[in-house]
PDB file of C-alpha atoms in Angstrom:
ATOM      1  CA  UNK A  29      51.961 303.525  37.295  1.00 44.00           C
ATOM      2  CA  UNK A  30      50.377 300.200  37.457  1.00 48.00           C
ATOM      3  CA  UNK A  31      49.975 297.770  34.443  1.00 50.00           C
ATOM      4  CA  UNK A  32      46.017 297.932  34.643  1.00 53.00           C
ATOM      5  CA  UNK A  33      46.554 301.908  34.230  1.00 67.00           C
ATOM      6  CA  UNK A  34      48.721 302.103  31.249  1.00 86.00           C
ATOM      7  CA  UNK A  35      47.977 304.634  28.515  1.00 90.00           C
ATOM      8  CA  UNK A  36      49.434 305.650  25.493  1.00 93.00           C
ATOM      9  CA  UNK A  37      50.997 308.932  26.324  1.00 93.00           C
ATOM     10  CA  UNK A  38      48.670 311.431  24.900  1.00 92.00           C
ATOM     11  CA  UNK A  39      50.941 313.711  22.893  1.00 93.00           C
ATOM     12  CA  UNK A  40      51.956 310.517  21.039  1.00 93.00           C
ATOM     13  CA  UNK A  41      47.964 309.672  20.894  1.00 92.00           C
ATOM     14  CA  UNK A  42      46.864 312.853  19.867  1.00 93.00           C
ATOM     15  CA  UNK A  43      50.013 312.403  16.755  1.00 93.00           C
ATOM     16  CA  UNK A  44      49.071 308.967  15.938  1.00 92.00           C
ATOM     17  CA  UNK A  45      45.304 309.808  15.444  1.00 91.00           C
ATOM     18  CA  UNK A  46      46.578 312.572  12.386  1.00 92.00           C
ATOM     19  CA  UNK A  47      47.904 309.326  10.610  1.00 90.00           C
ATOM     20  CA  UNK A  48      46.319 308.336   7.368  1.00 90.00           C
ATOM     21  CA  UNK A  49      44.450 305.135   8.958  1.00 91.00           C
ATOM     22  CA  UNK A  50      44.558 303.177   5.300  1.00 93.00           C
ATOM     23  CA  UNK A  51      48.010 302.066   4.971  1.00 94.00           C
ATOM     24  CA  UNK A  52      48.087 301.204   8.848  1.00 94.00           C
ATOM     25  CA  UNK A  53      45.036 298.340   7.763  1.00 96.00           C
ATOM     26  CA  UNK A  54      47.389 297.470   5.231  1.00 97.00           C
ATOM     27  CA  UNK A  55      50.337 296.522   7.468  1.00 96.00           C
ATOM     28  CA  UNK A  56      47.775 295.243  10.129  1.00 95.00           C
ATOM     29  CA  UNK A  57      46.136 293.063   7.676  1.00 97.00           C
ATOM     30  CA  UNK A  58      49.842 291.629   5.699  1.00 96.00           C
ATOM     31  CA  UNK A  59      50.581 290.801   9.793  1.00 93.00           C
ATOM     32  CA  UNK A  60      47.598 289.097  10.010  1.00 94.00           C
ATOM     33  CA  UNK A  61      48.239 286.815   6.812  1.00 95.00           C
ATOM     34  CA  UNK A  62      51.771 286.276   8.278  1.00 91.00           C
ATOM     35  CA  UNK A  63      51.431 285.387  12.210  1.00 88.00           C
ATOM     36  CA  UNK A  64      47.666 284.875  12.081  1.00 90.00           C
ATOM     37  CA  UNK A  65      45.543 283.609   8.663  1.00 93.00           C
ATOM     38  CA  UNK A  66      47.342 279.813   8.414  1.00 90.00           C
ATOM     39  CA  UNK A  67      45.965 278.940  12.056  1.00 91.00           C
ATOM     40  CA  UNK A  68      42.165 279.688  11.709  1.00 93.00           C
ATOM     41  CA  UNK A  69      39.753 276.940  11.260  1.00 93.00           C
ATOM     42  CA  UNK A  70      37.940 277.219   8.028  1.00 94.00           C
ATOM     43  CA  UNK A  71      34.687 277.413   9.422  1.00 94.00           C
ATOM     44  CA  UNK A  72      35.727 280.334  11.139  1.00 94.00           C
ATOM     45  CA  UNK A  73      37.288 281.662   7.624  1.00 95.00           C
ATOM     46  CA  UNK A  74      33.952 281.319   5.997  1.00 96.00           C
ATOM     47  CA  UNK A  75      31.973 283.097   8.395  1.00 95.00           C
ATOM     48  CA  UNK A  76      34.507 285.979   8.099  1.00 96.00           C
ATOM     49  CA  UNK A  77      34.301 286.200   4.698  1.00 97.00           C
ATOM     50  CA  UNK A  78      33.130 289.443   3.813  1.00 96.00           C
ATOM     51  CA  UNK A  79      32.899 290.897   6.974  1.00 96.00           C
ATOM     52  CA  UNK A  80      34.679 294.219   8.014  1.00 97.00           C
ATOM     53  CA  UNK A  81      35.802 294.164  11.280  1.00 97.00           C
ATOM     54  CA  UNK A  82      37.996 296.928  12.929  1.00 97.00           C
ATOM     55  CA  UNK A  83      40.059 297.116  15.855  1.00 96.00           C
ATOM     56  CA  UNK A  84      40.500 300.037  17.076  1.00 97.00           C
ATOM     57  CA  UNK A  85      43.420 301.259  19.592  1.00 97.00           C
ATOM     58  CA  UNK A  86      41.353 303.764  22.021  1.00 96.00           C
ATOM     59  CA  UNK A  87      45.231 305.859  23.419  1.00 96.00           C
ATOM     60  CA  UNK A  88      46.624 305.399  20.669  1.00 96.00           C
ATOM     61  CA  UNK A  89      43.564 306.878  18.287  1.00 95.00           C
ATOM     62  CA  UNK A  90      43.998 304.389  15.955  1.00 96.00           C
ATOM     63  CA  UNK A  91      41.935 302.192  13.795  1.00 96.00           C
ATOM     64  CA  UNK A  92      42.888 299.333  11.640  1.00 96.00           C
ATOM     65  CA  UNK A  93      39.994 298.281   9.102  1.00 97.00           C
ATOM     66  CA  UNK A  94      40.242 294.630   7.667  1.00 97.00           C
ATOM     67  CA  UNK A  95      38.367 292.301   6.084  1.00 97.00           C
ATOM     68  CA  UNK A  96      38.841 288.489   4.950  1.00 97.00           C
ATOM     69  CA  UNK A  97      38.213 288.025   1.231  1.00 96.00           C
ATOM     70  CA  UNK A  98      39.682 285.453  -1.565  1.00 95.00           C
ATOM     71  CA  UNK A  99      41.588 283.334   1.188  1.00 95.00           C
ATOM     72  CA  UNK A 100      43.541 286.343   2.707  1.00 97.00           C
ATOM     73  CA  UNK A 101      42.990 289.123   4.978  1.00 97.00           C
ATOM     74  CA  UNK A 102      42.793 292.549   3.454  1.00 97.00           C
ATOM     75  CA  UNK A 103      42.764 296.344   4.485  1.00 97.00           C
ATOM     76  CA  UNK A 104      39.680 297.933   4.238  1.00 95.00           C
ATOM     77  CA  UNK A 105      38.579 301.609   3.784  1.00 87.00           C
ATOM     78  CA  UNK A 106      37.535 303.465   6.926  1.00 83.00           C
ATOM     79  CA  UNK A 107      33.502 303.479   6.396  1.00 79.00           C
ATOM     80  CA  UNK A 108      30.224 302.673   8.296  1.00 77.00           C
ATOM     81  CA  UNK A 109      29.590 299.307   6.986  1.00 92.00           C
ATOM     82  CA  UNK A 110      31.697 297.303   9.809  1.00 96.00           C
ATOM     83  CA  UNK A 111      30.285 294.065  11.028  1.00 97.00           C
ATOM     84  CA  UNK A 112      32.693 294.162  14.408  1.00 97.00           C
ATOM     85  CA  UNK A 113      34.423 296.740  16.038  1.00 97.00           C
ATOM     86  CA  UNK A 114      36.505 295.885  19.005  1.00 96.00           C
ATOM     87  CA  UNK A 115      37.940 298.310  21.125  1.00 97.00           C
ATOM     88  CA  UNK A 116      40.713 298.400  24.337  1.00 96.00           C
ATOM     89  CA  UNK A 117      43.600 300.332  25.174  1.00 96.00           C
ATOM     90  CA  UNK A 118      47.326 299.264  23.708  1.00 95.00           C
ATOM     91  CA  UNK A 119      48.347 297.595  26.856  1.00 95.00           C
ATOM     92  CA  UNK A 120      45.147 295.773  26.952  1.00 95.00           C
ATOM     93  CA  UNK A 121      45.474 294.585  23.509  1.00 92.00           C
ATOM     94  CA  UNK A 122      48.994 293.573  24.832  1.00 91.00           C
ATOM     95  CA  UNK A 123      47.817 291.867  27.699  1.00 92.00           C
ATOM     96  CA  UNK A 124      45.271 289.732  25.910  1.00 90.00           C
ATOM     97  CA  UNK A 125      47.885 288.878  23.407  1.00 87.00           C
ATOM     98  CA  UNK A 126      50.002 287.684  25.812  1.00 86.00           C
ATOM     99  CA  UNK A 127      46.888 286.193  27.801  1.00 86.00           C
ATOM    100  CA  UNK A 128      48.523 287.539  30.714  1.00 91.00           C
ATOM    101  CA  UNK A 129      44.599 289.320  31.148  1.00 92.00           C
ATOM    102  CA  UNK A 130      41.500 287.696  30.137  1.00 92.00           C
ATOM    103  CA  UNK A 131      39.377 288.913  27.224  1.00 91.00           C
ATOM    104  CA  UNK A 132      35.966 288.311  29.346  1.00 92.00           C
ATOM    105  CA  UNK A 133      37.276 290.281  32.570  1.00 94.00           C
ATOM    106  CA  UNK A 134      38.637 293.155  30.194  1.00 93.00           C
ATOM    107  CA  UNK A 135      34.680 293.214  28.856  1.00 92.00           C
ATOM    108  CA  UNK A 136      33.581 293.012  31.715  1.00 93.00           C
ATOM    109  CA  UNK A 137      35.463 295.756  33.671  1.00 95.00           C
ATOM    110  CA  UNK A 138      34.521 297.641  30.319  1.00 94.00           C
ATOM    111  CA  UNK A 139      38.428 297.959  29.696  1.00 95.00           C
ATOM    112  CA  UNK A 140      37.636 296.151  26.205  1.00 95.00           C
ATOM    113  CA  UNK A 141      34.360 297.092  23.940  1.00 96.00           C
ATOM    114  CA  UNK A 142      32.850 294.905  21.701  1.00 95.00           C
ATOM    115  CA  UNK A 143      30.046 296.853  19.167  1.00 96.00           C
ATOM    116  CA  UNK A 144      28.393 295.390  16.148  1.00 96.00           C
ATOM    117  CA  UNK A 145      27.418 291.719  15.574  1.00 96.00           C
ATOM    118  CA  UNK A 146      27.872 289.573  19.114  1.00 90.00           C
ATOM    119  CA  UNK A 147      27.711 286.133  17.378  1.00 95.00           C
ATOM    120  CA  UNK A 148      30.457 287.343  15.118  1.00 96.00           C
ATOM    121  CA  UNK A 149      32.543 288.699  18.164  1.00 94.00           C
ATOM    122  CA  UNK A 150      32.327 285.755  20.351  1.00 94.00           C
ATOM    123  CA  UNK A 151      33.385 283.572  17.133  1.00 95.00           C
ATOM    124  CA  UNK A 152      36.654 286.034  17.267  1.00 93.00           C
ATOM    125  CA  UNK A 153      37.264 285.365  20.246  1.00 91.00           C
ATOM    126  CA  UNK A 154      36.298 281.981  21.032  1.00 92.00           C
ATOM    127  CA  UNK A 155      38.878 280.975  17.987  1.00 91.00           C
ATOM    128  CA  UNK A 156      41.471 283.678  19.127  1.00 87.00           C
ATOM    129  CA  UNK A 157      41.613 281.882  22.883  1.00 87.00           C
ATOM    130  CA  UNK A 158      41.735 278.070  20.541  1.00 88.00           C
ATOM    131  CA  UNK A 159      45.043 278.961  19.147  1.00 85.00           C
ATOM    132  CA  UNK A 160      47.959 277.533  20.541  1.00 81.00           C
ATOM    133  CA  UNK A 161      50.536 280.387  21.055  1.00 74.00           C
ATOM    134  CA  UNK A 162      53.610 277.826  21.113  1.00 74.00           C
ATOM    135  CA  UNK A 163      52.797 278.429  17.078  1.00 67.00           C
ATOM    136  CA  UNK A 164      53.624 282.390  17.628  1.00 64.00           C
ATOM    137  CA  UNK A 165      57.099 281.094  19.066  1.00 65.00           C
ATOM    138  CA  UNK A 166      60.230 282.542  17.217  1.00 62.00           C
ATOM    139  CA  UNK A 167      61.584 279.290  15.891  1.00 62.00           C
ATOM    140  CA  UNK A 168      57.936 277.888  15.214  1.00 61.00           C
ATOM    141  CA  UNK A 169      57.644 281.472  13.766  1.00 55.00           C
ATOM    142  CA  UNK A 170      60.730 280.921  11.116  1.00 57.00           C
ATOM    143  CA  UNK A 171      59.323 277.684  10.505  1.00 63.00           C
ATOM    144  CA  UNK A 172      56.812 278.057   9.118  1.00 62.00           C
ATOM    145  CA  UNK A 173      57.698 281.042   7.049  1.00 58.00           C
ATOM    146  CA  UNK A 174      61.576 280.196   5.929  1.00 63.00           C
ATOM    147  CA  UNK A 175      62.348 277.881   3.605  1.00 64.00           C
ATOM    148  CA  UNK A 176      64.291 275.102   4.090  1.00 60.00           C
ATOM    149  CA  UNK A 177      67.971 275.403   6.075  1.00 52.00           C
ATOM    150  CA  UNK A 178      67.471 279.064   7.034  1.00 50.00           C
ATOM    151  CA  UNK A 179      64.381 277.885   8.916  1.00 46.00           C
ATOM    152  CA  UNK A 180      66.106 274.506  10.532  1.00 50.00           C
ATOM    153  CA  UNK A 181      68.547 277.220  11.535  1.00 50.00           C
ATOM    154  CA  UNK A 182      66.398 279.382  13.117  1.00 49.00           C
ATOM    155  CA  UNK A 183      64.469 276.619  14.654  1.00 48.00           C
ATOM    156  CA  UNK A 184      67.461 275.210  16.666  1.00 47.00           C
ATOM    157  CA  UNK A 185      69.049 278.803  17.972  1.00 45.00           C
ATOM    158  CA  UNK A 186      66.113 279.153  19.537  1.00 45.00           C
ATOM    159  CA  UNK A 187      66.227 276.067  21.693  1.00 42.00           C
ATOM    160  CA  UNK A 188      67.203 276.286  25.614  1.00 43.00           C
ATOM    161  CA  UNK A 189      68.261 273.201  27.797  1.00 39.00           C
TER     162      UNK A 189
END
């Protein structure tokens, strides 16, 4: 099976979709404050704020509903009020992640779905492709989020000569 094929098996789909889709926001969103929140501009912060957006996980049938609000991201409630919806497979979502694929040729090839407000979805992504991923590294990881010794520790076991 080639990479560009990829799907979430769909027994494990069609299980997934039964899940309550509220508490999945909820650890989408605390992973978003963690990895995510500290590295967006605050421009970009203020024109989030207030603004549902959802991504939503096509195999898998799942949905995570979030919204940025008092200086963190939040879950939101499944409803109809969301600003931004943006849609791929798993893999896909892996791929761009990794930016092993490009968000504009996944669009393009219609492998990734972008539905609500444009302006706001090309702000998403323009800001998603302006991060520097060295910052997602483990030991810049446990850097940033250990305190003192445990994160010089963490910092240097990472290293390779």
């Amino acid at each position: 099976m080639s990479p560009a094929s990829y799907q979430v098996p769909a027994p494990l789909g069609k299980i997934l979709s039964r899940l309550p889709a509220y508490p999945g926001s909820v650890l989408f969103a605390a992973g978003l404050n963690l990895a995510l929140a500290r590295h967006l501009p605050a421009d970009t912060l203020r024109l989030l704020d207030g603004r549902k957006l959802r991504i939503q996980v096509r195999d898998a049938g799942v949905a995570f509903d979030f919204i940025w609000r008092d200086g963190s991201f939040s879950a939101a409630r499944h409803g109809d009020d969301i600003a931004l919806t943006i849609s791929a497979s798993a893999h896909d979502f892996f791929l761009v992640a990794q930016r092993k694929e490009d968000p504009d040729t996944l669009f393009f090839s219609r492998r990734l779905v972008m539905e609500g407000d444009t302006e706001l979805g090309l702000l998403v992504k323009n800001t998603l492709d302006a991060i520097d991923l060295s910052v997602f590294s483990p030991g810049n990881f446990l850097a940033a989020h250990l305190p003192g010794r445990a994160a010089r520790a963490g910092k240097s076991s990472n290293m390779v000569d």
